[in-house]
Amino acid sequence: RISSDAVVSAMGIAKFLAVLVLVSHFIACTWFSLGCLYGKESPRGWVGRFRANAAEESMAFSYTTSLHWALTQFTPASMEVVPRNSAERG
């Protein structure tokens, strides 16, 4: 049993951050999937439009872009990736 308040507080923060990262991952994967509904090269989704303007087209770049978008949904930050069709608008 842990009796230190500092350790209990640190564990609570770690648990919150782990849940935030996990939820953000699922949101990012869903957002990427919605962007690929019309194909990765189609300008009808955000993936095709964003990749057309990006020099990097790797899956890691696409994932980090999706994760960045997901994290900005929890904060007042902004992001250039926006919904481009009715499926993405939800």
PDB file of C-alpha atoms in Angstrom:
ATOM      1  CA  ARG A   1       0.000   0.000   0.000  1.00  0.00           C
ATOM      2  CA  ILE A   2       1.337   3.418  -0.968  1.00  0.00           C
ATOM      3  CA  SER A   3       1.156   5.969   1.801  1.00  0.00           C
ATOM      4  CA  SER A   4       3.080   8.896   0.319  1.00  0.00           C
ATOM      5  CA  ASP A   5       0.836  11.722  -0.947  1.00  0.00           C
ATOM      6  CA  ALA A   6       3.413  12.711  -3.554  1.00  0.00           C
ATOM      7  CA  VAL A   7       3.507   9.206  -5.030  1.00  0.00           C
ATOM      8  CA  VAL A   8      -0.283   8.954  -5.044  1.00  0.00           C
ATOM      9  CA  SER A   9      -0.519  12.338  -6.798  1.00  0.00           C
ATOM     10  CA  ALA A  10       2.144  11.354  -9.348  1.00  0.00           C
ATOM     11  CA  MET A  11       0.320   8.094 -10.061  1.00  0.00           C
ATOM     12  CA  GLY A  12      -2.944   9.988 -10.550  1.00  0.00           C
ATOM     13  CA  ILE A  13      -1.294  12.341 -13.046  1.00  0.00           C
ATOM     14  CA  ALA A  14       0.360   9.427 -14.863  1.00  0.00           C
ATOM     15  CA  LYS A  15      -2.989   7.626 -15.076  1.00  0.00           C
ATOM     16  CA  PHE A  16      -4.681  10.745 -16.463  1.00  0.00           C
ATOM     17  CA  LEU A  17      -1.934  11.219 -19.087  1.00  0.00           C
ATOM     18  CA  ALA A  18      -2.105   7.557 -20.101  1.00  0.00           C
ATOM     19  CA  VAL A  19      -5.867   7.804 -20.634  1.00  0.00           C
ATOM     20  CA  LEU A  20      -5.425  11.067 -22.572  1.00  0.00           C
ATOM     21  CA  VAL A  21      -2.825   9.483 -24.875  1.00  0.00           C
ATOM     22  CA  LEU A  22      -4.962   6.361 -25.402  1.00  0.00           C
ATOM     23  CA  VAL A  23      -8.111   8.352 -26.202  1.00  0.00           C
ATOM     24  CA  SER A  24      -6.124  10.676 -28.482  1.00  0.00           C
ATOM     25  CA  HIS A  25      -4.699   7.648 -30.309  1.00  0.00           C
ATOM     26  CA  PHE A  26      -8.183   6.251 -30.986  1.00  0.00           C
ATOM     27  CA  ILE A  27      -9.464   9.662 -32.103  1.00  0.00           C
ATOM     28  CA  ALA A  28      -6.418  10.092 -34.371  1.00  0.00           C
ATOM     29  CA  CYS A  29      -6.923   6.676 -35.971  1.00  0.00           C
ATOM     30  CA  THR A  30     -10.623   7.354 -36.505  1.00  0.00           C
ATOM     31  CA  TRP A  31      -9.883  10.802 -37.980  1.00  0.00           C
ATOM     32  CA  PHE A  32      -7.315   9.310 -40.369  1.00  0.00           C
ATOM     33  CA  SER A  33      -9.754   6.553 -41.399  1.00  0.00           C
ATOM     34  CA  LEU A  34     -12.468   9.106 -42.124  1.00  0.00           C
ATOM     35  CA  GLY A  35      -9.986  11.124 -44.180  1.00  0.00           C
ATOM     36  CA  CYS A  36      -9.185   8.039 -46.264  1.00  0.00           C
ATOM     37  CA  LEU A  37     -12.807   7.161 -47.116  1.00  0.00           C
ATOM     38  CA  TYR A  38     -12.354   8.565 -50.620  1.00  0.00           C
ATOM     39  CA  GLY A  39      -8.770   7.314 -50.934  1.00  0.00           C
ATOM     40  CA  LYS A  40      -5.471   8.676 -49.710  1.00  0.00           C
ATOM     41  CA  GLU A  41      -4.869  10.619 -52.933  1.00  0.00           C
ATOM     42  CA  SER A  42      -8.384  12.034 -53.339  1.00  0.00           C
ATOM     43  CA  PRO A  43      -8.711  15.784 -52.672  1.00  0.00           C
ATOM     44  CA  ARG A  44     -12.206  15.136 -51.221  1.00  0.00           C
ATOM     45  CA  GLY A  45     -10.744  14.189 -47.821  1.00  0.00           C
ATOM     46  CA  TRP A  46      -8.264  15.950 -45.581  1.00  0.00           C
ATOM     47  CA  VAL A  47      -5.596  13.296 -46.161  1.00  0.00           C
ATOM     48  CA  GLY A  48      -5.424  13.862 -49.911  1.00  0.00           C
ATOM     49  CA  ARG A  49      -5.495  17.649 -49.611  1.00  0.00           C
ATOM     50  CA  PHE A  50      -2.904  17.765 -46.849  1.00  0.00           C
ATOM     51  CA  ARG A  51      -0.574  15.273 -48.527  1.00  0.00           C
ATOM     52  CA  ALA A  52      -0.717  17.245 -51.771  1.00  0.00           C
ATOM     53  CA  ASN A  53       0.849  20.179 -49.911  1.00  0.00           C
ATOM     54  CA  ALA A  54       3.311  18.147 -47.829  1.00  0.00           C
ATOM     55  CA  ALA A  55       6.760  17.067 -48.887  1.00  0.00           C
ATOM     56  CA  GLU A  56       6.578  14.035 -46.583  1.00  0.00           C
ATOM     57  CA  GLU A  57       4.066  11.281 -47.321  1.00  0.00           C
ATOM     58  CA  SER A  58       5.040   8.584 -44.841  1.00  0.00           C
ATOM     59  CA  MET A  59       2.574   6.829 -42.575  1.00  0.00           C
ATOM     60  CA  ALA A  60       4.415   8.246 -39.547  1.00  0.00           C
ATOM     61  CA  PHE A  61       3.844  11.760 -40.867  1.00  0.00           C
ATOM     62  CA  SER A  62       0.145  11.027 -41.427  1.00  0.00           C
ATOM     63  CA  TYR A  63      -0.211   9.504 -37.950  1.00  0.00           C
ATOM     64  CA  THR A  64       1.513  12.394 -36.190  1.00  0.00           C
ATOM     65  CA  THR A  65      -0.648  14.852 -38.143  1.00  0.00           C
ATOM     66  CA  SER A  66      -3.761  12.947 -37.043  1.00  0.00           C
ATOM     67  CA  LEU A  67      -2.522  12.756 -33.457  1.00  0.00           C
ATOM     68  CA  HIS A  68      -1.749  16.470 -33.465  1.00  0.00           C
ATOM     69  CA  TRP A  69      -5.285  17.162 -34.714  1.00  0.00           C
ATOM     70  CA  ALA A  70      -6.748  14.906 -32.005  1.00  0.00           C
ATOM     71  CA  LEU A  71      -4.743  16.627 -29.263  1.00  0.00           C
ATOM     72  CA  THR A  72      -5.825  20.076 -30.475  1.00  0.00           C
ATOM     73  CA  GLN A  73      -9.429  19.024 -29.892  1.00  0.00           C
ATOM     74  CA  PHE A  74      -8.702  18.981 -26.127  1.00  0.00           C
ATOM     75  CA  THR A  75      -7.079  22.432 -26.102  1.00  0.00           C
ATOM     76  CA  PRO A  76      -7.806  25.879 -27.532  1.00  0.00           C
ATOM     77  CA  ALA A  77      -5.019  25.332 -30.099  1.00  0.00           C
ATOM     78  CA  SER A  78      -5.732  25.428 -33.820  1.00  0.00           C
ATOM     79  CA  MET A  79      -4.788  23.099 -36.662  1.00  0.00           C
ATOM     80  CA  GLU A  80      -4.696  23.467 -40.453  1.00  0.00           C
ATOM     81  CA  VAL A  81      -6.266  20.046 -40.944  1.00  0.00           C
ATOM     82  CA  VAL A  82     -10.033  20.551 -41.073  1.00  0.00           C
ATOM     83  CA  PRO A  83     -13.045  18.456 -42.162  1.00  0.00           C
ATOM     84  CA  ARG A  84     -13.426  18.505 -45.962  1.00  0.00           C
ATOM     85  CA  ASN A  85     -16.547  16.355 -46.527  1.00  0.00           C
ATOM     86  CA  SER A  86     -19.739  15.291 -44.784  1.00  0.00           C
ATOM     87  CA  ALA A  87     -18.260  12.055 -43.384  1.00  0.00           C
ATOM     88  CA  GLU A  88     -15.416  13.972 -41.738  1.00  0.00           C
ATOM     89  CA  ARG A  89     -17.788  16.597 -40.359  1.00  0.00           C
ATOM     90  CA  GLY A  90     -19.656  13.828 -38.511  1.00  0.00           C
TER      91      GLY A  90
END
